Structure formats: C-alpha cells, structure tokens
PDB file of C-alpha atoms in Angstrom:
ATOM      1  CA  MET A 630       0.000   0.000   0.000  1.00 44.00           C
ATOM      2  CA  SER A 631       2.970   2.340   0.580  1.00 54.00           C
ATOM      3  CA  ASN A 632       3.731   2.059  -3.123  1.00 86.00           C
ATOM      4  CA  THR A 633       0.394   3.461  -4.277  1.00 94.00           C
ATOM      5  CA  ILE A 634      -0.689   7.064  -4.849  1.00 95.00           C
ATOM      6  CA  ASN A 635      -3.352   8.424  -2.560  1.00 94.00           C
ATOM      7  CA  ASN A 636      -2.790  12.179  -2.443  1.00 93.00           C
ATOM      8  CA  THR A 637      -0.162  14.429  -4.020  1.00 95.00           C
ATOM      9  CA  ALA A 638       1.172  17.812  -2.871  1.00 95.00           C
ATOM     10  CA  PHE A 639       3.494  19.002  -5.619  1.00 97.00           C
ATOM     11  CA  HIS A 640       4.677  22.581  -6.111  1.00 96.00           C
ATOM     12  CA  PHE A 641       5.616  22.921  -9.769  1.00 97.00           C
ATOM     13  CA  PRO A 642       7.104  26.091 -11.323  1.00 96.00           C
ATOM     14  CA  LYS A 643       4.418  28.669 -12.240  1.00 97.00           C
ATOM     15  CA  GLN A 644       1.769  26.524 -10.549  1.00 97.00           C
ATOM     16  CA  LYS A 645      -1.483  28.453 -10.105  1.00 97.00           C
ATOM     17  CA  SER A 646      -3.855  25.979  -8.475  1.00 96.00           C
ATOM     18  CA  VAL A 647      -4.677  22.322  -7.836  1.00 97.00           C
ATOM     19  CA  TYR A 648      -8.012  20.584  -8.381  1.00 92.00           C
ATOM     20  CA  LYS A 649      -8.540  17.241  -6.645  1.00 91.00           C
ATOM     21  CA  GLY A 650     -11.195  15.022  -8.200  1.00 88.00           C
ATOM     22  CA  LYS A 651     -12.343  11.578  -7.147  1.00 88.00           C
ATOM     23  CA  VAL A 652      -9.320   9.837  -8.641  1.00 91.00           C
ATOM     24  CA  ARG A 653      -7.333  12.541 -10.476  1.00 92.00           C
ATOM     25  CA  GLU A 654      -5.414  15.577  -9.344  1.00 96.00           C
ATOM     26  CA  VAL A 655      -4.999  18.431 -11.811  1.00 95.00           C
ATOM     27  CA  TYR A 656      -2.313  21.108 -11.538  1.00 97.00           C
ATOM     28  CA  ASN A 657      -2.782  24.406 -13.395  1.00 97.00           C
ATOM     29  CA  ILE A 658       0.552  25.649 -14.742  1.00 97.00           C
ATOM     30  CA  ASP A 659       0.587  29.358 -15.610  1.00 96.00           C
ATOM     31  CA  ASP A 660      -3.046  29.250 -16.812  1.00 95.00           C
ATOM     32  CA  LYS A 661      -1.742  27.564 -19.966  1.00 94.00           C
ATOM     33  CA  ILE A 662      -1.352  23.846 -19.393  1.00 95.00           C
ATOM     34  CA  LEU A 663      -2.689  21.217 -17.012  1.00 96.00           C
ATOM     35  CA  VAL A 664      -0.742  18.401 -15.374  1.00 97.00           C
ATOM     36  CA  MET A 665      -3.195  15.571 -14.674  1.00 96.00           C
ATOM     37  CA  ILE A 666      -2.021  12.891 -12.245  1.00 97.00           C
ATOM     38  CA  ALA A 667      -3.948   9.619 -12.055  1.00 95.00           C
ATOM     39  CA  SER A 668      -3.936   8.409  -8.456  1.00 96.00           C
ATOM     40  CA  ASP A 669      -4.597   4.849  -7.320  1.00 96.00           C
ATOM     41  CA  ARG A 670      -7.774   5.874  -5.488  1.00 95.00           C
ATOM     42  CA  LEU A 671     -10.874   3.785  -6.149  1.00 93.00           C
ATOM     43  CA  SER A 672     -14.269   5.472  -6.426  1.00 90.00           C
ATOM     44  CA  ALA A 673     -17.643   3.721  -6.533  1.00 89.00           C
ATOM     45  CA  PHE A 674     -21.130   5.187  -6.117  1.00 87.00           C
ATOM     46  CA  ASP A 675     -19.338   8.574  -6.049  1.00 83.00           C
ATOM     47  CA  VAL A 676     -17.564   7.535  -2.823  1.00 90.00           C
ATOM     48  CA  ILE A 677     -13.786   7.223  -2.534  1.00 91.00           C
ATOM     49  CA  MET A 678     -12.791   3.913  -0.977  1.00 93.00           C
ATOM     50  CA  PRO A 679     -10.371   4.000   2.010  1.00 92.00           C
ATOM     51  CA  LYS A 680      -7.683   1.900   0.302  1.00 93.00           C
ATOM     52  CA  GLN A 681      -5.884   2.344  -3.005  1.00 95.00           C
ATOM     53  CA  ILE A 682      -5.448  -0.184  -5.827  1.00 94.00           C
ATOM     54  CA  PRO A 683      -1.869  -0.875  -6.987  1.00 95.00           C
ATOM     55  CA  PHE A 684      -1.161   0.270 -10.591  1.00 96.00           C
ATOM     56  CA  LYS A 685      -4.724   1.493 -11.115  1.00 95.00           C
ATOM     57  CA  GLY A 686      -3.629   5.046 -11.918  1.00 95.00           C
ATOM     58  CA  GLN A 687      -1.019   3.860 -14.397  1.00 97.00           C
ATOM     59  CA  ILE A 688      -3.563   1.593 -16.083  1.00 95.00           C
ATOM     60  CA  LEU A 689      -6.186   4.331 -16.435  1.00 94.00           C
ATOM     61  CA  ASN A 690      -3.686   6.912 -17.652  1.00 96.00           C
ATOM     62  CA  GLN A 691      -2.118   4.609 -20.228  1.00 97.00           C
ATOM     63  CA  ILE A 692      -5.411   3.268 -21.608  1.00 95.00           C
ATOM     64  CA  ALA A 693      -6.805   6.806 -21.856  1.00 95.00           C
ATOM     65  CA  SER A 694      -3.648   8.075 -23.569  1.00 96.00           C
ATOM     66  CA  LYS A 695      -3.676   5.238 -26.104  1.00 96.00           C
ATOM     67  CA  MET A 696      -7.387   5.772 -26.824  1.00 96.00           C
ATOM     68  CA  MET A 697      -6.915   9.529 -27.197  1.00 97.00           C
ATOM     69  CA  GLU A 698      -4.187   8.825 -29.733  1.00 96.00           C
ATOM     70  CA  ALA A 699      -6.413   6.346 -31.598  1.00 96.00           C
ATOM     71  CA  THR A 700      -9.313   8.823 -31.854  1.00 97.00           C
ATOM     72  CA  LYS A 701      -7.556  12.164 -32.379  1.00 97.00           C
ATOM     73  CA  ASP A 702      -8.379  12.097 -36.109  1.00 97.00           C
ATOM     74  CA  ILE A 703     -12.099  11.939 -35.203  1.00 96.00           C
ATOM     75  CA  VAL A 704     -12.292  14.291 -32.216  1.00 97.00           C
ATOM     76  CA  PRO A 705      -9.584  16.746 -31.086  1.00 97.00           C
ATOM     77  CA  ASN A 706      -8.332  16.199 -27.529  1.00 98.00           C
ATOM     78  CA  TRP A 707      -6.481  18.112 -24.849  1.00 97.00           C
ATOM     79  CA  ILE A 708      -3.268  16.045 -24.582  1.00 97.00           C
ATOM     80  CA  ILE A 709       0.203  17.437 -25.335  1.00 97.00           C
ATOM     81  CA  ALA A 710       2.424  14.779 -23.719  1.00 97.00           C
ATOM     82  CA  VAL A 711       2.505  11.735 -21.415  1.00 97.00           C
ATOM     83  CA  PRO A 712       5.811  12.165 -19.539  1.00 98.00           C
ATOM     84  CA  ASP A 713       5.125   9.545 -16.842  1.00 98.00           C
ATOM     85  CA  PRO A 714       3.011   6.366 -16.582  1.00 97.00           C
ATOM     86  CA  ASN A 715       0.623   8.192 -14.206  1.00 97.00           C
ATOM     87  CA  VAL A 716       0.683  11.635 -15.852  1.00 98.00           C
ATOM     88  CA  ALA A 717      -0.884  13.347 -18.851  1.00 97.00           C
ATOM     89  CA  ILE A 718      -0.119  16.974 -19.706  1.00 98.00           C
ATOM     90  CA  GLY A 719      -2.397  19.005 -21.930  1.00 97.00           C
ATOM     91  CA  HIS A 720      -4.025  22.302 -22.798  1.00 96.00           C
ATOM     92  CA  LEU A 721      -5.914  24.270 -20.163  1.00 95.00           C
ATOM     93  CA  CYS A 722      -9.638  23.815 -20.790  1.00 93.00           C
ATOM     94  CA  THR A 723     -12.871  24.975 -19.221  1.00 93.00           C
ATOM     95  CA  PRO A 724     -14.871  21.746 -18.699  1.00 93.00           C
ATOM     96  CA  PHE A 725     -18.515  21.498 -19.681  1.00 97.00           C
ATOM     97  CA  LYS A 726     -20.538  20.709 -16.551  1.00 95.00           C
ATOM     98  CA  VAL A 727     -22.060  17.563 -18.039  1.00 97.00           C
ATOM     99  CA  GLU A 728     -20.819  14.041 -18.596  1.00 96.00           C
ATOM    100  CA  MET A 729     -21.869  12.617 -21.946  1.00 98.00           C
ATOM    101  CA  VAL A 730     -22.924   9.064 -21.075  1.00 98.00           C
ATOM    102  CA  ILE A 731     -23.728   6.834 -24.052  1.00 98.00           C
ATOM    103  CA  ARG A 732     -25.235   3.361 -23.770  1.00 98.00           C
ATOM    104  CA  GLY A 733     -25.379   0.614 -26.362  1.00 98.00           C
ATOM    105  CA  TYR A 734     -26.922  -1.921 -23.968  1.00 98.00           C
ATOM    106  CA  LEU A 735     -29.363  -2.001 -21.042  1.00 98.00           C
ATOM    107  CA  SER A 736     -26.816  -2.408 -18.239  1.00 95.00           C
ATOM    108  CA  GLY A 737     -25.660  -0.874 -14.986  1.00 90.00           C
ATOM    109  CA  HIS A 738     -27.532   2.249 -13.894  1.00 92.00           C
ATOM    110  CA  ALA A 739     -29.949   2.066 -16.850  1.00 97.00           C
ATOM    111  CA  ALA A 740     -30.798  -1.566 -16.022  1.00 97.00           C
ATOM    112  CA  ARG A 741     -31.391  -0.670 -12.375  1.00 94.00           C
ATOM    113  CA  GLU A 742     -33.750   2.139 -13.426  1.00 96.00           C
ATOM    114  CA  TYR A 743     -35.512  -0.186 -15.888  1.00 98.00           C
ATOM    115  CA  LYS A 744     -35.918  -2.886 -13.235  1.00 97.00           C
ATOM    116  CA  ALA A 745     -37.520  -0.256 -10.983  1.00 97.00           C
ATOM    117  CA  GLY A 746     -40.188   0.242 -13.648  1.00 97.00           C
ATOM    118  CA  LYS A 747     -38.849   3.359 -15.353  1.00 97.00           C
ATOM    119  CA  ARG A 748     -38.965   3.499 -19.149  1.00 98.00           C
ATOM    120  CA  ILE A 749     -37.609   7.021 -19.603  1.00 98.00           C
ATOM    121  CA  ILE A 750     -34.061   7.921 -18.657  1.00 98.00           C
ATOM    122  CA  CYS A 751     -32.673  11.423 -19.232  1.00 97.00           C
ATOM    123  CA  GLY A 752     -35.653  12.167 -21.464  1.00 97.00           C
ATOM    124  CA  VAL A 753     -34.941   9.138 -23.655  1.00 98.00           C
ATOM    125  CA  THR A 754     -37.589   6.402 -23.948  1.00 98.00           C
ATOM    126  CA  MET A 755     -36.333   2.838 -23.591  1.00 98.00           C
ATOM    127  CA  PRO A 756     -38.202   0.041 -25.435  1.00 98.00           C
ATOM    128  CA  GLU A 757     -40.550  -2.298 -23.576  1.00 97.00           C
ATOM    129  CA  ALA A 758     -39.816  -5.998 -22.961  1.00 97.00           C
ATOM    130  CA  MET A 759     -36.049  -5.627 -22.679  1.00 98.00           C
ATOM    131  CA  LYS A 760     -33.917  -7.923 -20.549  1.00 97.00           C
ATOM    132  CA  GLU A 761     -30.870  -6.731 -18.660  1.00 97.00           C
ATOM    133  CA  ASN A 762     -27.846  -6.506 -20.996  1.00 98.00           C
ATOM    134  CA  ASP A 763     -29.983  -6.519 -24.182  1.00 98.00           C
ATOM    135  CA  LYS A 764     -28.705  -4.283 -26.962  1.00 98.00           C
ATOM    136  CA  PHE A 765     -30.610  -1.058 -27.632  1.00 98.00           C
ATOM    137  CA  PRO A 766     -31.853  -0.606 -31.249  1.00 98.00           C
ATOM    138  CA  GLN A 767     -29.552   2.438 -31.370  1.00 98.00           C
ATOM    139  CA  PRO A 768     -27.114   3.754 -28.749  1.00 98.00           C
ATOM    140  CA  ILE A 769     -28.771   6.292 -26.427  1.00 98.00           C
ATOM    141  CA  ILE A 770     -27.156   9.356 -24.851  1.00 98.00           C
ATOM    142  CA  THR A 771     -28.060   9.747 -21.157  1.00 98.00           C
ATOM    143  CA  PRO A 772     -26.128  12.761 -19.808  1.00 98.00           C
ATOM    144  CA  SER A 773     -25.464  13.501 -16.170  1.00 96.00           C
ATOM    145  CA  THR A 774     -24.626  16.743 -14.417  1.00 92.00           C
ATOM    146  CA  LYS A 775     -21.022  16.982 -13.284  1.00 71.00           C
ATOM    147  CA  ALA A 776     -21.233  17.164  -9.514  1.00 61.00           C
ATOM    148  CA  ASP A 777     -19.037  19.435  -7.400  1.00 58.00           C
ATOM    149  CA  GLY A 778     -17.632  18.682  -3.974  1.00 51.00           C
ATOM    150  CA  GLY A 779     -18.324  14.945  -3.908  1.00 48.00           C
ATOM    151  CA  GLN A 780     -22.060  15.181  -4.553  1.00 55.00           C
ATOM    152  CA  HIS A 781     -23.679  12.480  -6.666  1.00 62.00           C
ATOM    153  CA  ASP A 782     -23.835  13.077 -10.415  1.00 77.00           C
ATOM    154  CA  GLU A 783     -27.476  13.324 -11.493  1.00 91.00           C
ATOM    155  CA  ASP A 784     -29.294  12.246 -14.637  1.00 95.00           C
ATOM    156  CA  ILE A 785     -30.455  15.142 -16.792  1.00 97.00           C
ATOM    157  CA  SER A 786     -32.143  15.423 -20.187  1.00 97.00           C
ATOM    158  CA  ARG A 787     -30.812  17.134 -23.292  1.00 97.00           C
ATOM    159  CA  GLU A 788     -33.733  19.561 -23.086  1.00 97.00           C
ATOM    160  CA  ASP A 789     -32.979  20.547 -19.475  1.00 97.00           C
ATOM    161  CA  ILE A 790     -29.259  20.999 -20.188  1.00 97.00           C
ATOM    162  CA  ILE A 791     -30.068  23.503 -22.935  1.00 98.00           C
ATOM    163  CA  ALA A 792     -33.048  25.151 -21.174  1.00 97.00           C
ATOM    164  CA  ASN A 793     -31.004  25.734 -18.001  1.00 96.00           C
ATOM    165  CA  GLY A 794     -28.069  27.166 -19.930  1.00 97.00           C
ATOM    166  CA  ILE A 795     -25.681  24.462 -18.698  1.00 96.00           C
ATOM    167  CA  VAL A 796     -24.496  24.043 -22.300  1.00 97.00           C
ATOM    168  CA  SER A 797     -25.605  26.123 -25.276  1.00 98.00           C
ATOM    169  CA  LYS A 798     -27.670  24.390 -27.963  1.00 98.00           C
ATOM    170  CA  GLU A 799     -24.902  24.951 -30.505  1.00 98.00           C
ATOM    171  CA  ASP A 800     -22.203  23.449 -28.292  1.00 98.00           C
ATOM    172  CA  TYR A 801     -24.419  20.567 -27.124  1.00 98.00           C
ATOM    173  CA  GLU A 802     -25.045  19.491 -30.698  1.00 98.00           C
ATOM    174  CA  VAL A 803     -21.271  19.266 -31.187  1.00 98.00           C
ATOM    175  CA  LEU A 804     -20.960  17.199 -27.996  1.00 98.00           C
ATOM    176  CA  GLU A 805     -23.608  14.782 -29.300  1.00 98.00           C
ATOM    177  CA  ILE A 806     -21.834  14.383 -32.647  1.00 98.00           C
ATOM    178  CA  TYR A 807     -18.479  13.812 -30.948  1.00 98.00           C
ATOM    179  CA  THR A 808     -19.998  11.361 -28.434  1.00 98.00           C
ATOM    180  CA  LYS A 809     -21.557   9.206 -31.146  1.00 98.00           C
ATOM    181  CA  ALA A 810     -18.372   9.234 -33.248  1.00 98.00           C
ATOM    182  CA  LEU A 811     -16.184   8.260 -30.293  1.00 98.00           C
ATOM    183  CA  PHE A 812     -18.553   5.474 -29.244  1.00 98.00           C
ATOM    184  CA  GLN A 813     -18.556   4.080 -32.782  1.00 98.00           C
ATOM    185  CA  LYS A 814     -14.740   4.087 -32.871  1.00 97.00           C
ATOM    186  CA  GLY A 815     -14.555   2.603 -29.360  1.00 97.00           C
ATOM    187  CA  THR A 816     -16.988  -0.123 -30.421  1.00 97.00           C
ATOM    188  CA  GLU A 817     -14.765  -0.979 -33.405  1.00 97.00           C
ATOM    189  CA  ILE A 818     -11.595  -1.072 -31.277  1.00 95.00           C
ATOM    190  CA  ALA A 819     -13.311  -3.282 -28.673  1.00 95.00           C
ATOM    191  CA  SER A 820     -14.633  -5.623 -31.368  1.00 96.00           C
ATOM    192  CA  GLU A 821     -11.111  -6.156 -32.705  1.00 96.00           C
ATOM    193  CA  ARG A 822     -10.145  -7.342 -29.235  1.00 94.00           C
ATOM    194  CA  GLY A 823     -13.141  -9.681 -28.787  1.00 95.00           C
ATOM    195  CA  LEU A 824     -14.988  -7.241 -26.545  1.00 94.00           C
ATOM    196  CA  ILE A 825     -18.266  -5.325 -26.616  1.00 96.00           C
ATOM    197  CA  LEU A 826     -18.202  -1.674 -25.526  1.00 96.00           C
ATOM    198  CA  VAL A 827     -21.438  -1.621 -23.535  1.00 97.00           C
ATOM    199  CA  ASP A 828     -21.538   1.948 -22.284  1.00 96.00           C
ATOM    200  CA  THR A 829     -19.114   4.745 -21.517  1.00 97.00           C
ATOM    201  CA  LYS A 830     -18.867   8.419 -20.668  1.00 96.00           C
ATOM    202  CA  TYR A 831     -16.978  11.267 -22.284  1.00 97.00           C
ATOM    203  CA  GLU A 832     -16.078  14.652 -20.900  1.00 96.00           C
ATOM    204  CA  PHE A 833     -15.368  17.721 -22.989  1.00 98.00           C
ATOM    205  CA  GLY A 834     -13.974  21.183 -22.453  1.00 97.00           C
ATOM    206  CA  LYS A 835     -13.194  24.373 -24.328  1.00 96.00           C
ATOM    207  CA  THR A 836      -9.646  25.584 -24.871  1.00 94.00           C
ATOM    208  CA  THR A 837      -8.789  29.247 -24.317  1.00 90.00           C
ATOM    209  CA  ASP A 838      -9.345  29.871 -28.034  1.00 92.00           C
ATOM    210  CA  GLY A 839     -12.863  28.369 -27.925  1.00 95.00           C
ATOM    211  CA  LYS A 840     -12.166  24.945 -29.421  1.00 96.00           C
ATOM    212  CA  ILE A 841     -14.212  21.994 -28.076  1.00 98.00           C
ATOM    213  CA  VAL A 842     -11.921  19.091 -27.160  1.00 98.00           C
ATOM    214  CA  LEU A 843     -12.140  15.707 -25.454  1.00 98.00           C
ATOM    215  CA  ILE A 844     -10.693  15.785 -21.921  1.00 94.00           C
ATOM    216  CA  ASP A 845     -10.176  13.493 -18.916  1.00 87.00           C
ATOM    217  CA  GLU A 846     -10.210   9.751 -19.665  1.00 89.00           C
ATOM    218  CA  ILE A 847     -11.673   7.610 -22.434  1.00 94.00           C
ATOM    219  CA  HIS A 848     -12.580   3.910 -22.718  1.00 94.00           C
ATOM    220  CA  THR A 849     -11.057   2.943 -19.356  1.00 89.00           C
ATOM    221  CA  PRO A 850     -12.565   0.493 -16.838  1.00 81.00           C
ATOM    222  CA  ASP A 851     -13.510   3.477 -14.662  1.00 82.00           C
ATOM    223  CA  SER A 852     -15.472   5.202 -17.425  1.00 88.00           C
ATOM    224  CA  SER A 853     -16.660   2.243 -19.487  1.00 91.00           C
ATOM    225  CA  ARG A 854     -18.238  -1.185 -19.298  1.00 91.00           C
ATOM    226  CA  TYR A 855     -17.109  -4.049 -21.529  1.00 92.00           C
ATOM    227  CA  PHE A 856     -18.582  -7.507 -22.171  1.00 94.00           C
ATOM    228  CA  TYR A 857     -16.729 -10.439 -23.714  1.00 94.00           C
ATOM    229  CA  ALA A 858     -18.226 -10.887 -27.168  1.00 97.00           C
ATOM    230  CA  ASP A 859     -17.656 -14.650 -27.175  1.00 97.00           C
ATOM    231  CA  GLY A 860     -20.739 -16.256 -25.634  1.00 97.00           C
ATOM    232  CA  TYR A 861     -22.696 -13.004 -25.271  1.00 98.00           C
ATOM    233  CA  GLU A 862     -25.714 -14.211 -27.285  1.00 98.00           C
ATOM    234  CA  GLU A 863     -25.845 -17.581 -25.533  1.00 98.00           C
ATOM    235  CA  ARG A 864     -25.640 -16.006 -22.086  1.00 98.00           C
ATOM    236  CA  GLN A 865     -28.472 -13.613 -22.986  1.00 98.00           C
ATOM    237  CA  ARG A 866     -30.608 -16.470 -24.281  1.00 97.00           C
ATOM    238  CA  LYS A 867     -30.095 -18.437 -21.065  1.00 97.00           C
ATOM    239  CA  GLY A 868     -30.610 -15.391 -18.844  1.00 96.00           C
ATOM    240  CA  GLU A 869     -27.108 -15.703 -17.425  1.00 97.00           C
ATOM    241  CA  ALA A 870     -24.928 -12.854 -16.203  1.00 93.00           C
ATOM    242  CA  GLN A 871     -22.571 -11.484 -18.816  1.00 94.00           C
ATOM    243  CA  LYS A 872     -18.827 -11.950 -18.454  1.00 90.00           C
ATOM    244  CA  GLN A 873     -17.581  -8.399 -18.220  1.00 83.00           C
ATOM    245  CA  LEU A 874     -14.522  -6.249 -17.755  1.00 78.00           C
ATOM    246  CA  SER A 875     -15.381  -3.011 -15.989  1.00 73.00           C
ATOM    247  CA  LYS A 876     -15.597  -1.463 -12.562  1.00 79.00           C
ATOM    248  CA  GLU A 877     -19.085  -2.978 -12.236  1.00 76.00           C
ATOM    249  CA  PHE A 878     -17.599  -5.998 -10.436  1.00 81.00           C
ATOM    250  CA  VAL A 879     -16.493  -3.596  -7.668  1.00 88.00           C
ATOM    251  CA  ARG A 880     -19.993  -2.092  -7.465  1.00 86.00           C
ATOM    252  CA  GLN A 881     -21.591  -5.541  -7.320  1.00 87.00           C
ATOM    253  CA  TRP A 882     -19.226  -6.623  -4.531  1.00 91.00           C
ATOM    254  CA  LEU A 883     -20.096  -3.461  -2.577  1.00 93.00           C
ATOM    255  CA  ILE A 884     -23.851  -4.007  -3.131  1.00 92.00           C
ATOM    256  CA  ALA A 885     -23.529  -7.625  -1.971  1.00 93.00           C
ATOM    257  CA  ASN A 886     -21.846  -6.301   1.169  1.00 94.00           C
ATOM    258  CA  GLY A 887     -24.594  -3.761   1.891  1.00 94.00           C
ATOM    259  CA  PHE A 888     -23.095  -0.592   0.418  1.00 94.00           C
ATOM    260  CA  GLN A 889     -24.476   1.621  -2.366  1.00 91.00           C
ATOM    261  CA  GLY A 890     -23.151   4.980  -1.230  1.00 90.00           C
ATOM    262  CA  LEU A 891     -26.334   5.794   0.686  1.00 91.00           C
ATOM    263  CA  LYS A 892     -26.427   7.761   3.922  1.00 90.00           C
ATOM    264  CA  GLY A 893     -25.775   5.635   7.000  1.00 91.00           C
ATOM    265  CA  GLN A 894     -24.137   2.775   5.084  1.00 93.00           C
ATOM    266  CA  THR A 895     -20.643   1.600   6.020  1.00 92.00           C
ATOM    267  CA  ILE A 896     -17.993   0.861   3.394  1.00 93.00           C
ATOM    268  CA  PRO A 897     -17.079  -2.841   3.696  1.00 93.00           C
ATOM    269  CA  GLU A 898     -13.487  -3.708   4.570  1.00 91.00           C
ATOM    270  CA  MET A 899     -11.276  -4.535   1.578  1.00 92.00           C
ATOM    271  CA  ASN A 900      -8.601  -6.986   2.666  1.00 92.00           C
ATOM    272  CA  GLU A 901      -5.292  -7.455   0.840  1.00 92.00           C
ATOM    273  CA  GLU A 902      -6.678 -10.360  -1.187  1.00 93.00           C
ATOM    274  CA  LYS A 903      -9.602  -8.254  -2.463  1.00 92.00           C
ATOM    275  CA  ILE A 904      -7.309  -5.313  -3.289  1.00 93.00           C
ATOM    276  CA  ASN A 905      -4.955  -7.564  -5.287  1.00 93.00           C
ATOM    277  CA  GLU A 906      -7.936  -9.159  -7.058  1.00 91.00           C
ATOM    278  CA  ILE A 907      -9.190  -5.726  -8.139  1.00 91.00           C
ATOM    279  CA  SER A 908      -5.694  -4.758  -9.325  1.00 93.00           C
ATOM    280  CA  GLU A 909      -5.445  -7.943 -11.394  1.00 92.00           C
ATOM    281  CA  ARG A 910      -8.851  -7.252 -12.959  1.00 87.00           C
ATOM    282  CA  TYR A 911      -7.682  -3.777 -14.008  1.00 89.00           C
ATOM    283  CA  ILE A 912      -4.522  -5.276 -15.519  1.00 93.00           C
ATOM    284  CA  GLU A 913      -6.649  -7.852 -17.363  1.00 87.00           C
ATOM    285  CA  LEU A 914      -8.716  -5.110 -18.966  1.00 82.00           C
ATOM    286  CA  TYR A 915      -5.601  -3.164 -19.948  1.00 92.00           C
ATOM    287  CA  GLU A 916      -4.149  -6.181 -21.707  1.00 94.00           C
ATOM    288  CA  LYS A 917      -7.443  -7.165 -23.297  1.00 91.00           C
ATOM    289  CA  ILE A 918      -8.374  -3.744 -24.657  1.00 89.00           C
ATOM    290  CA  THR A 919      -4.869  -2.696 -25.788  1.00 92.00           C
ATOM    291  CA  GLY A 920      -3.609  -6.094 -26.949  1.00 91.00           C
ATOM    292  CA  GLU A 921      -0.355  -5.371 -25.105  1.00 95.00           C
ATOM    293  CA  THR A 922       1.279  -6.893 -22.036  1.00 97.00           C
ATOM    294  CA  PHE A 923       1.030  -4.572 -19.047  1.00 97.00           C
ATOM    295  CA  VAL A 924       4.426  -3.456 -17.760  1.00 97.00           C
ATOM    296  CA  LYS A 925       4.341  -2.439 -14.103  1.00 96.00           C
ATOM    297  CA  SER A 926       6.170   0.845 -13.549  1.00 95.00           C
ATOM    298  CA  ASP A 927       8.793   1.223 -10.823  1.00 92.00           C
ATOM    299  CA  SER A 928       6.740   1.915  -7.725  1.00 88.00           C
ATOM    300  CA  THR A 929       9.507   2.131  -5.115  1.00 88.00           C
ATOM    301  CA  ASN A 930       9.010   5.901  -4.866  1.00 91.00           C
ATOM    302  CA  ILE A 931       6.193   6.911  -7.177  1.00 94.00           C
ATOM    303  CA  LEU A 932       5.894  10.531  -6.067  1.00 95.00           C
ATOM    304  CA  ASN A 933       9.598  11.252  -6.636  1.00 96.00           C
ATOM    305  CA  ARG A 934       9.418   9.601 -10.061  1.00 96.00           C
ATOM    306  CA  ILE A 935       6.374  11.664 -11.060  1.00 97.00           C
ATOM    307  CA  GLU A 936       7.891  14.933  -9.840  1.00 97.00           C
ATOM    308  CA  LYS A 937      11.140  14.293 -11.722  1.00 97.00           C
ATOM    309  CA  ASN A 938       9.367  13.414 -14.997  1.00 98.00           C
ATOM    310  CA  VAL A 939       6.984  16.381 -14.837  1.00 98.00           C
ATOM    311  CA  LEU A 940       9.818  18.813 -14.065  1.00 98.00           C
ATOM    312  CA  ASN A 941      11.858  17.430 -16.972  1.00 97.00           C
ATOM    313  CA  PHE A 942       8.928  18.187 -19.288  1.00 97.00           C
ATOM    314  CA  LEU A 943       8.204  21.652 -17.849  1.00 96.00           C
ATOM    315  CA  ASN A 944      11.863  22.663 -18.050  1.00 93.00           C
ATOM    316  CA  LYS A 945      12.087  21.862 -21.764  1.00 85.00           C
TER     317      LYS A 945
END
C-alpha cells in the first residue's frame, strides 16, 4: 500500500492551483497547461474507498492516452504529452458541466432504473420488454450533471441541459456528434479485441481559443463497461450474467456487502486479497483492450518519479 498514490502535494514552477477530483489531481501551470495525475484511489457510487489499488492510476492513464491517440483524427483532444506512466499533460480547458454518457446496452444504472419500472431515462424512452444486458436498437445518450464537492452526479435530459443554460444548444449538438463518433470508434476497437463496448462516458472542455476538445479519460474500466463478445448471445438467451470487464464488479461486490453509497451505510473492509484481485482485474482489462502486455512501472518511490518526470517536461 505504501507504493500506491493516494494524495499528491506538488509545487511545480508557475503553478497556479490544484483541483482534486475523485481519482485525479490536476495542476494548473501558468493558466496555460494542465498536469493531470492519475492516483490509485478507487471510487464507486461517487464515494472514494479508504484503500488504493496498486497500478490502477497507471492503467487508467495509459489506456486513456492510447485511446486519445487512436481517436484524435475523429475528435480533437487536450493532450500534449505523457511524460510519466501516471501523468498526462495538456491544454488548459474549461470543462462542460455535463458528462456525456452513451449506452449501447441495457446495463448498470440504466438496467437498475428499468428494473424499478422506469422506461424514460434522461428524457430518452427505452423500449418495452427488454432484458438486462440486451442491446438497444440504437445507442442512447443519457447525460449527467457533473457534480461538485463529492455530490452524486445526477441524470439530466438534453432539453434541461439547454433550457437551463448548462451548455448552449450549438455546443451541445457538437458534444452529441463527438460522443456518437467516439462510441462508434470505441466499439470498433473493442470488437477487434473480442470485446463489446457496452456503455461509456466522455467529458469535454473548451480551450482558451474556444475549441471543443475531449478531456479526462476515455474507454477505461472506470469510465466504461465491456462484455466479452464470445458467448454473449448464448448467455443472454439463457438469462445468465454477462462476463464483463469493468468497474461494475467492484460495485456488485459493494452491493452484496450492503453498500451503495447511501447515507448511513458503512464501506465494507477490503482486505489485501480483495485489493490484489481488483488490481489484477484492471490489468486484465488493460491487456485485453490494448492487446499489449502490461508493464508495471517502478513503484519504489512513485511521487519522486512523477515529480522528476513532470519537471523534466516543464523545463524543456
């Protein structure tokens, strides 16, 4: 556990501010660039777990960086460089206060809403007579508001986003186009690896010159859900649970142990065996989605390594 990243407290040259999210910490350098550090914190139901997961930050950062590179011809993104396994450096952006969630299948949150009898989610009507993990006729976009200060993200409709001035109609239409294009490309990449991209979320921002770009992470196990394509149809036919690679297995373990992030609930204890199991699952997804063997970075002194690599980049 001493070789994982929980919190950072760097003081880089020309540093203006630090924003600490659920799992990432973002340093503003001279109001021009951002240094985003992926910690090993684990978040579920918008709650940060007490213990960190070895190599999780490296895995998320490297998958996101590879996916940004693979989609930059479709949608522009914020990245300038990846100087360290846990670090991405990019252009300063003003984030849109919505997460663009897109779903190809009735799973996760949408399935829980459906099971509760709801047929409309974020203003989008879901077909009748669907089973959990069935494919939607067309992917649906179900945005959520980007919560501040640890509050839960909330479902919101396209109409309410525009009516409340959260995003202008003109900009939102661009976000929709980009979201659909990225999901299509992500679906193709997953298919090549024998996976199904079930659902995912994208976040966007505006650069100082007004350009809309993709920010944060993309197609990682924290932001996406994957099924194994092999056997999907048979499992659906038999009503069996799908074999999946995503953070959903963490959520299901928490639910089974009486925790869904609700007031008064206690986070169940994660022993060393459970922590290592979660780490191995993250590594499995990395290798499956990238087609590459995961190489564990030197974790003897992660914070010193990160500081050295970031300073080398900033001093160039």
